[in-house]
mmCIF file of C-alpha atoms in Angstrom:
data_model
loop_
_atom_site.group_PDB
_atom_site.id
_atom_site.type_symbol
_atom_site.label_atom_id
_atom_site.label_comp_id
_atom_site.label_asym_id
_atom_site.label_seq_id
_atom_site.Cartn_x
_atom_site.Cartn_y
_atom_site.Cartn_z
ATOM 1 C CA MET A 1 -83.121 -71.067 -11.012
ATOM 2 C CA LYS A 2 -86.469 -70.015 -9.644
ATOM 3 C CA LYS A 3 -85.900 -71.965 -6.410
ATOM 4 C CA VAL A 4 -82.431 -70.444 -5.942
ATOM 5 C CA LYS A 5 -83.829 -66.983 -6.549
ATOM 6 C CA ARG A 6 -86.628 -67.562 -4.068
ATOM 7 C CA LYS A 7 -84.179 -68.816 -1.463
ATOM 8 C CA SER A 8 -81.959 -65.798 -2.034
ATOM 9 C CA VAL A 9 -84.934 -63.472 -1.556
ATOM 10 C CA LEU A 10 -85.893 -65.252 1.663
ATOM 11 C CA ASN A 11 -82.325 -65.006 2.966
ATOM 12 C CA SER A 12 -82.208 -61.304 2.164
ATOM 13 C CA LEU A 13 -85.555 -60.774 3.860
ATOM 14 C CA PHE A 14 -84.342 -62.651 6.926
ATOM 15 C CA ILE A 15 -81.206 -60.500 7.103
ATOM 16 C CA VAL A 16 -83.249 -57.295 6.802
ATOM 17 C CA LEU A 17 -85.673 -58.417 9.527
ATOM 18 C CA PHE A 18 -82.774 -59.420 11.766
ATOM 19 C CA PHE A 19 -81.122 -56.007 11.473
ATOM 20 C CA LEU A 20 -84.439 -54.237 12.040
ATOM 21 C CA PHE A 21 -84.972 -56.283 15.182
ATOM 22 C CA ALA A 22 -81.428 -55.666 16.377
ATOM 23 C CA HIS A 23 -81.801 -51.930 15.674
ATOM 24 C CA SER A 24 -85.088 -51.768 17.576
ATOM 25 C CA LEU A 25 -83.474 -53.650 20.455
ATOM 26 C CA VAL A 26 -80.619 -51.151 20.643
ATOM 27 C CA GLN A 27 -83.079 -48.281 20.391
ATOM 28 C CA ALA A 28 -85.142 -49.743 23.207
ATOM 29 C CA GLN A 29 -82.076 -50.060 25.387
ATOM 30 C CA ASN A 30 -80.808 -46.565 24.598
ATOM 31 C CA ASN A 31 -84.126 -44.772 24.984
ATOM 32 C CA ILE A 32 -84.522 -44.714 28.756
ATOM 33 C CA ARG A 33 -88.164 -44.537 29.744
ATOM 34 C CA TYR A 34 -88.847 -46.207 33.074
ATOM 35 C CA TYR A 35 -88.031 -45.532 36.711
ATOM 36 C CA ILE A 36 -87.675 -48.129 39.410
ATOM 37 C CA GLU A 37 -87.293 -47.387 43.078
ATOM 38 C CA THR A 38 -86.766 -49.245 46.313
ATOM 39 C CA SER A 39 -87.422 -48.014 49.819
ATOM 40 C CA ASN A 40 -85.909 -48.679 53.195
ATOM 41 C CA LYS A 41 -86.509 -47.325 56.668
ATOM 42 C CA HIS A 42 -84.514 -44.163 56.079
ATOM 43 C CA ASP A 43 -85.038 -42.951 52.530
ATOM 44 C CA THR A 44 -85.978 -43.828 48.973
ATOM 45 C CA LYS A 45 -83.348 -44.620 46.380
ATOM 46 C CA HIS A 46 -83.835 -44.572 42.634
ATOM 47 C CA GLY A 47 -82.461 -46.544 39.732
ATOM 48 C CA LEU A 48 -83.358 -47.125 36.096
ATOM 49 C CA ILE A 49 -84.517 -49.962 33.912
ATOM 50 C CA ASP A 50 -84.745 -49.940 30.137
ATOM 51 C CA SER A 51 -87.871 -50.612 28.094
ATOM 52 C CA LEU A 52 -87.128 -54.356 28.195
ATOM 53 C CA GLY A 53 -87.095 -54.411 31.977
ATOM 54 C CA ASN A 54 -83.317 -54.747 32.321
ATOM 55 C CA LYS A 55 -81.759 -52.902 35.233
ATOM 56 C CA ILE A 56 -79.225 -50.422 33.889
ATOM 57 C CA ILE A 57 -78.642 -48.179 36.912
ATOM 58 C CA GLU A 58 -78.683 -49.505 40.456
ATOM 59 C CA GLU A 59 -81.035 -48.018 43.040
ATOM 60 C CA GLU A 60 -78.516 -45.826 44.795
ATOM 61 C CA TYR A 61 -79.490 -42.277 43.792
ATOM 62 C CA TYR A 62 -81.683 -39.776 45.605
ATOM 63 C CA SER A 63 -83.100 -38.423 42.351
ATOM 64 C CA ILE A 64 -82.923 -39.131 38.628
ATOM 65 C CA HIS A 65 -84.063 -36.683 35.953
ATOM 66 C CA ILE A 66 -84.382 -37.823 32.340
ATOM 67 C CA TYR A 67 -84.180 -35.081 29.701
ATOM 68 C CA LYS A 68 -85.527 -36.948 26.683
ATOM 69 C CA ASP A 69 -85.330 -33.995 24.318
ATOM 70 C CA ARG A 70 -81.648 -33.485 25.241
ATOM 71 C CA ASN A 71 -80.710 -37.196 25.468
ATOM 72 C CA ARG A 72 -79.245 -36.580 28.884
ATOM 73 C CA ILE A 73 -79.751 -38.010 32.379
ATOM 74 C CA VAL A 74 -78.934 -36.227 35.635
ATOM 75 C CA LEU A 75 -78.302 -38.368 38.709
ATOM 76 C CA LYS A 76 -78.050 -37.003 42.241
ATOM 77 C CA LYS A 77 -76.171 -38.849 44.941
ATOM 78 C CA ASP A 78 -75.841 -37.108 48.305
ATOM 79 C CA THR A 79 -75.349 -33.450 47.274
ATOM 80 C CA ILE A 80 -73.504 -34.008 43.989
ATOM 81 C CA CYS A 81 -75.034 -34.321 40.524
ATOM 82 C CA GLU A 82 -73.711 -36.482 37.700
ATOM 83 C CA LEU A 83 -74.465 -36.080 33.989
ATOM 84 C CA LEU A 84 -74.850 -39.063 31.652
ATOM 85 C CA ASP A 85 -75.133 -39.117 27.866
ATOM 86 C CA GLU A 86 -77.556 -41.256 25.811
ATOM 87 C CA ASN A 87 -75.201 -44.242 26.167
ATOM 88 C CA LEU A 88 -75.181 -43.889 29.970
ATOM 89 C CA LYS A 89 -71.581 -42.683 29.840
ATOM 90 C CA LYS A 90 -70.609 -40.116 32.463
ATOM 91 C CA ILE A 91 -69.777 -36.660 31.124
ATOM 92 C CA ASN A 92 -66.877 -35.124 33.027
ATOM 93 C CA LEU A 93 -67.631 -31.475 33.797
ATOM 94 C CA ARG A 94 -64.398 -31.041 35.809
ATOM 95 C CA GLN A 95 -66.260 -29.434 38.719
ATOM 96 C CA LYS A 96 -68.897 -30.595 41.188
ATOM 97 C CA TYR A 97 -72.378 -29.075 41.043
ATOM 98 C CA TYR A 98 -75.364 -29.199 43.339
ATOM 99 C CA LYS A 99 -77.767 -28.967 40.381
ATOM 100 C CA ILE A 100 -77.392 -29.588 36.640
ATOM 101 C CA VAL A 101 -80.086 -28.778 34.074
ATOM 102 C CA PRO A 102 -79.441 -29.551 30.369
ATOM 103 C CA VAL A 103 -81.260 -26.817 28.446
ATOM 104 C CA SER A 104 -79.945 -26.790 24.884
ATOM 105 C CA LYS A 105 -77.277 -28.379 22.749
ATOM 106 C CA ASP A 106 -74.069 -28.388 24.809
ATOM 107 C CA ARG A 107 -75.434 -25.923 27.361
ATOM 108 C CA LEU A 108 -76.097 -26.653 31.044
ATOM 109 C CA ILE A 109 -77.459 -24.426 33.796
ATOM 110 C CA VAL A 110 -75.501 -25.351 36.923
ATOM 111 C CA THR A 111 -75.715 -24.424 40.606
ATOM 112 C CA ASP A 112 -72.748 -24.241 42.969
ATOM 113 C CA MET A 113 -72.315 -26.705 45.820
ATOM 114 C CA ASN A 114 -73.772 -24.186 48.302
ATOM 115 C CA ASP A 115 -76.999 -24.092 46.232
ATOM 116 C CA ARG A 116 -76.569 -20.333 46.001
ATOM 117 C CA TYR A 117 -75.305 -19.096 42.643
ATOM 118 C CA LYS A 118 -76.034 -20.259 39.111
ATOM 119 C CA GLY A 119 -74.079 -20.161 35.872
ATOM 120 C CA VAL A 120 -73.915 -21.830 32.470
ATOM 121 C CA VAL A 121 -71.247 -24.269 31.251
ATOM 122 C CA ASN A 122 -70.836 -26.485 28.202
ATOM 123 C CA GLU A 123 -70.365 -30.246 28.377
ATOM 124 C CA SER A 124 -66.596 -29.824 28.410
ATOM 125 C CA GLY A 125 -66.935 -27.908 31.670
ATOM 126 C CA ASN A 126 -66.024 -24.541 30.125
ATOM 127 C CA GLU A 127 -67.750 -21.519 31.622
ATOM 128 C CA ILE A 128 -70.239 -19.800 29.304
ATOM 129 C CA ILE A 129 -71.939 -17.529 31.848
ATOM 130 C CA SER A 130 -70.181 -16.874 35.160
ATOM 131 C CA MET A 131 -71.360 -18.581 38.331
ATOM 132 C CA SER A 132 -72.597 -15.343 39.845
ATOM 133 C CA PHE A 133 -76.351 -15.113 39.255
ATOM 134 C CA ASP A 134 -79.244 -15.683 41.635
ATOM 135 C CA ASN A 135 -81.384 -17.190 38.906
ATOM 136 C CA ILE A 136 -81.035 -18.252 35.275
ATOM 137 C CA GLU A 137 -83.699 -19.496 32.870
ATOM 138 C CA TYR A 138 -83.350 -20.713 29.301
ATOM 139 C CA HIS A 139 -85.848 -19.720 26.600
ATOM 140 C CA ASP A 140 -86.350 -21.633 23.376
ATOM 141 C CA GLU A 141 -85.881 -18.445 21.385
ATOM 142 C CA GLY A 142 -82.182 -19.018 22.042
ATOM 143 C CA TYR A 143 -81.290 -16.830 25.024
ATOM 144 C CA PHE A 144 -80.802 -16.943 28.790
ATOM 145 C CA TRP A 145 -82.763 -14.739 31.188
ATOM 146 C CA VAL A 146 -80.640 -13.907 34.245
ATOM 147 C CA GLU A 147 -81.249 -12.202 37.575
ATOM 148 C CA LYS A 148 -78.794 -10.807 40.092
ATOM 149 C CA ASP A 149 -79.574 -8.610 43.107
ATOM 150 C CA ASP A 150 -83.156 -8.191 41.819
ATOM 151 C CA LYS A 151 -81.925 -6.891 38.448
ATOM 152 C CA GLN A 152 -82.556 -8.758 35.200
ATOM 153 C CA GLY A 153 -80.775 -9.135 31.869
ATOM 154 C CA LEU A 154 -80.417 -11.396 28.824
ATOM 155 C CA PHE A 155 -77.476 -13.423 27.472
ATOM 156 C CA ASN A 156 -77.162 -15.258 24.162
ATOM 157 C CA LEU A 157 -76.050 -18.896 23.829
ATOM 158 C CA LYS A 158 -72.417 -17.856 23.476
ATOM 159 C CA GLY A 159 -72.524 -16.158 26.869
ATOM 160 C CA LYS A 160 -72.532 -12.613 25.548
ATOM 161 C CA SER A 161 -74.694 -10.089 27.368
ATOM 162 C CA ILE A 162 -77.296 -8.688 24.974
ATOM 163 C CA ILE A 163 -79.405 -6.856 27.574
ATOM 164 C CA ASN A 164 -77.458 -5.500 30.541
ATOM 165 C CA THR A 165 -78.446 -6.800 33.972
ATOM 166 C CA GLN A 166 -79.905 -3.495 35.102
ATOM 167 C CA TYR A 167 -83.673 -3.770 34.706
ATOM 168 C CA ASP A 168 -86.332 -4.313 37.370
ATOM 169 C CA ASN A 169 -88.192 -6.627 35.003
ATOM 170 C CA ILE A 170 -87.886 -7.942 31.465
ATOM 171 C CA ILE A 171 -90.898 -9.336 29.635
ATOM 172 C CA ALA A 172 -89.364 -12.479 28.135
ATOM 173 C CA PRO A 173 -89.531 -11.880 24.366
ATOM 174 C CA SER A 174 -91.421 -14.553 22.461
ATOM 175 C CA ASP A 175 -90.009 -13.369 19.134
ATOM 176 C CA LEU A 176 -86.574 -11.747 19.105
ATOM 177 C CA LYS A 177 -87.003 -10.978 15.411
ATOM 178 C CA GLN A 178 -89.383 -8.203 16.449
ATOM 179 C CA ASN A 179 -86.309 -6.541 17.994
ATOM 180 C CA MET A 180 -88.516 -4.874 20.622
ATOM 181 C CA ILE A 181 -87.920 -6.026 24.187
ATOM 182 C CA ALA A 182 -90.121 -4.689 26.980
ATOM 183 C CA VAL A 183 -88.078 -3.646 30.042
ATOM 184 C CA LYS A 184 -88.957 -1.996 33.334
ATOM 185 C CA ILE A 185 -86.704 0.569 34.936
ATOM 186 C CA ASN A 186 -87.481 3.205 37.575
ATOM 187 C CA GLY A 187 -91.038 1.894 37.835
ATOM 188 C CA LYS A 188 -91.976 2.284 34.159
ATOM 189 C CA TYR A 189 -91.866 0.081 31.056
ATOM 190 C CA GLY A 190 -90.268 0.960 27.763
ATOM 191 C CA TYR A 191 -88.608 -0.902 24.904
ATOM 192 C CA VAL A 192 -85.019 -1.630 23.891
ATOM 193 C CA ASP A 193 -83.569 -3.533 20.946
ATOM 194 C CA LYS A 194 -81.293 -6.597 20.984
ATOM 195 C CA LYS A 195 -78.281 -4.313 21.491
ATOM 196 C CA ASP A 196 -79.886 -2.734 24.571
ATOM 197 C CA LYS A 197 -80.478 0.524 22.707
ATOM 198 C CA GLN A 198 -83.531 2.406 23.934
ATOM 199 C CA LEU A 199 -86.283 2.544 21.318
ATOM 200 C CA ILE A 200 -89.260 3.762 23.342
ATOM 201 C CA PHE A 201 -88.726 5.756 26.536
ATOM 202 C CA PRO A 202 -90.024 4.041 29.723
ATOM 203 C CA LYS A 203 -93.439 5.621 30.349
ATOM 204 C CA PHE A 204 -95.936 2.761 30.574
ATOM 205 C CA ILE A 205 -97.447 1.091 33.630
ATOM 206 C CA HIS A 206 -97.114 -2.196 31.791
ATOM 207 C CA ALA A 207 -96.054 -3.340 28.330
ATOM 208 C CA ASP A 208 -96.498 -6.587 26.387
ATOM 209 C CA ASN A 209 -94.384 -8.234 23.736
ATOM 210 C CA PHE A 210 -94.654 -7.016 20.168
ATOM 211 C CA ILE A 211 -96.526 -9.338 17.820
ATOM 212 C CA SER A 212 -96.673 -8.551 14.111
ATOM 213 C CA GLY A 213 -95.350 -5.036 14.746
ATOM 214 C CA VAL A 214 -97.780 -3.944 17.483
ATOM 215 C CA ALA A 215 -98.053 -4.312 21.271
ATOM 216 C CA ILE A 216 -100.565 -3.704 24.045
ATOM 217 C CA VAL A 217 -99.504 -1.174 26.689
ATOM 218 C CA GLU A 218 -101.090 0.220 29.842
ATOM 219 C CA THR A 219 -101.038 3.910 30.762
ATOM 220 C CA GLU A 220 -102.728 6.008 33.448
ATOM 221 C CA GLN A 221 -105.610 6.501 30.983
ATOM 222 C CA GLY A 222 -106.035 2.776 30.332
ATOM 223 C CA PHE A 223 -104.964 0.218 27.717
ATOM 224 C CA ASN A 224 -104.049 0.982 24.112
ATOM 225 C CA ILE A 225 -102.038 -0.454 21.219
ATOM 226 C CA ILE A 226 -98.783 1.037 19.943
ATOM 227 C CA ASN A 227 -96.617 0.515 16.882
ATOM 228 C CA LYS A 228 -92.818 0.288 16.929
ATOM 229 C CA LYS A 229 -92.585 4.083 16.973
ATOM 230 C CA GLY A 230 -94.632 4.258 20.154
ATOM 231 C CA VAL A 231 -97.646 5.816 18.423
ATOM 232 C CA PHE A 232 -101.074 4.930 19.868
ATOM 233 C CA LEU A 233 -103.234 3.195 17.267
ATOM 234 C CA LEU A 234 -106.589 3.441 19.040
ATOM 235 C CA ASN A 235 -108.520 6.676 19.557
ATOM 236 C CA THR A 236 -109.858 5.416 22.896
ATOM 237 C CA PHE A 237 -108.163 4.006 25.992
ATOM 238 C CA TYR A 238 -109.867 0.935 27.427
ATOM 239 C CA LYS A 239 -110.205 -0.522 30.920
ATOM 240 C CA THR A 240 -109.114 -3.929 29.645
ATOM 241 C CA LEU A 241 -107.642 -5.018 26.335
ATOM 242 C CA GLU A 242 -106.744 -8.539 25.287
ATOM 243 C CA ARG A 243 -105.424 -9.901 22.033
ATOM 244 C CA TYR A 244 -106.470 -13.165 20.379
ATOM 245 C CA PRO A 245 -103.607 -13.748 17.915
ATOM 246 C CA GLN A 246 -105.100 -16.870 16.380
ATOM 247 C CA ASN A 247 -108.016 -14.760 15.122
ATOM 248 C CA ASN A 248 -106.102 -11.474 14.897
ATOM 249 C CA PHE A 249 -108.604 -9.412 16.874
ATOM 250 C CA TYR A 250 -108.839 -7.703 20.261
ATOM 251 C CA VAL A 251 -111.472 -7.716 22.989
ATOM 252 C CA ALA A 252 -111.724 -4.469 24.945
ATOM 253 C CA TYR A 253 -113.958 -3.264 27.768
ATOM 254 C CA SER A 254 -115.262 0.281 27.380
ATOM 255 C CA GLU A 255 -115.805 2.092 30.685
ATOM 256 C CA THR A 256 -118.025 4.705 29.054
ATOM 257 C CA GLN A 257 -120.200 2.219 27.165
ATOM 258 C CA LYS A 258 -120.133 -0.388 29.947
ATOM 259 C CA THR A 259 -119.703 -3.170 27.429
ATOM 260 C CA TYR A 260 -117.135 -5.368 25.680
ATOM 261 C CA LEU A 261 -116.099 -4.464 22.156
ATOM 262 C CA LEU A 262 -114.520 -6.515 19.391
ATOM 263 C CA LEU A 263 -111.658 -4.604 17.749
ATOM 264 C CA ASN A 264 -109.799 -5.342 14.539
ATOM 265 C CA LEU A 265 -106.865 -3.223 13.422
#
């Protein structure tokens, strides 16, 4: 009985090791990591090999971009881009694009075939943001920054405009939960909320993002700190003012004292 039991344990161990090996082999083949390229007299073509050295895409593309965090690959042949999933299966977007950039789950920033306008589509090819913008950037906070005719705005992941495309500049918010977005219009900075409602009238030369309920702003008198009501929190305006959030203090330069000061609210 002891021998049978030992044999059974060994068989089970062998089966477990076999499946672990097989799983690691599949993982190695699916997780694309390595480029290969060949050159000729005219140009350079790119292909792909897997982590075992097996050729999985022939060297016939002008460029290959691997988006590891999105499990997507973008191939460019001539002027047309193709999108592949993690199994190297082509994703049909129904239209041809000059550029494709996977930015979040089921969201792609695409450029038209004239390399002029940008929009956002999902992986089914459905339009999320119209192909009408000069520039689009995705931010990990979960929104798109857009620009058209030198005016900027913000869209959410569903393609809904949250900040109208009317501002000369938008300081990309690092924390939307603060619900205070610095925008520039008519040469001055103010703040609006996530519904584009004005909270602080544009009157600053420059304005930073709010962090923990306060923000650094610049006026004609110098730099100061405001709260969400726009009230100045420092009695003095400084020539320079910089925040060190990891230590929760500020370093300011006093023009009158000709020295740097350490400030703590």
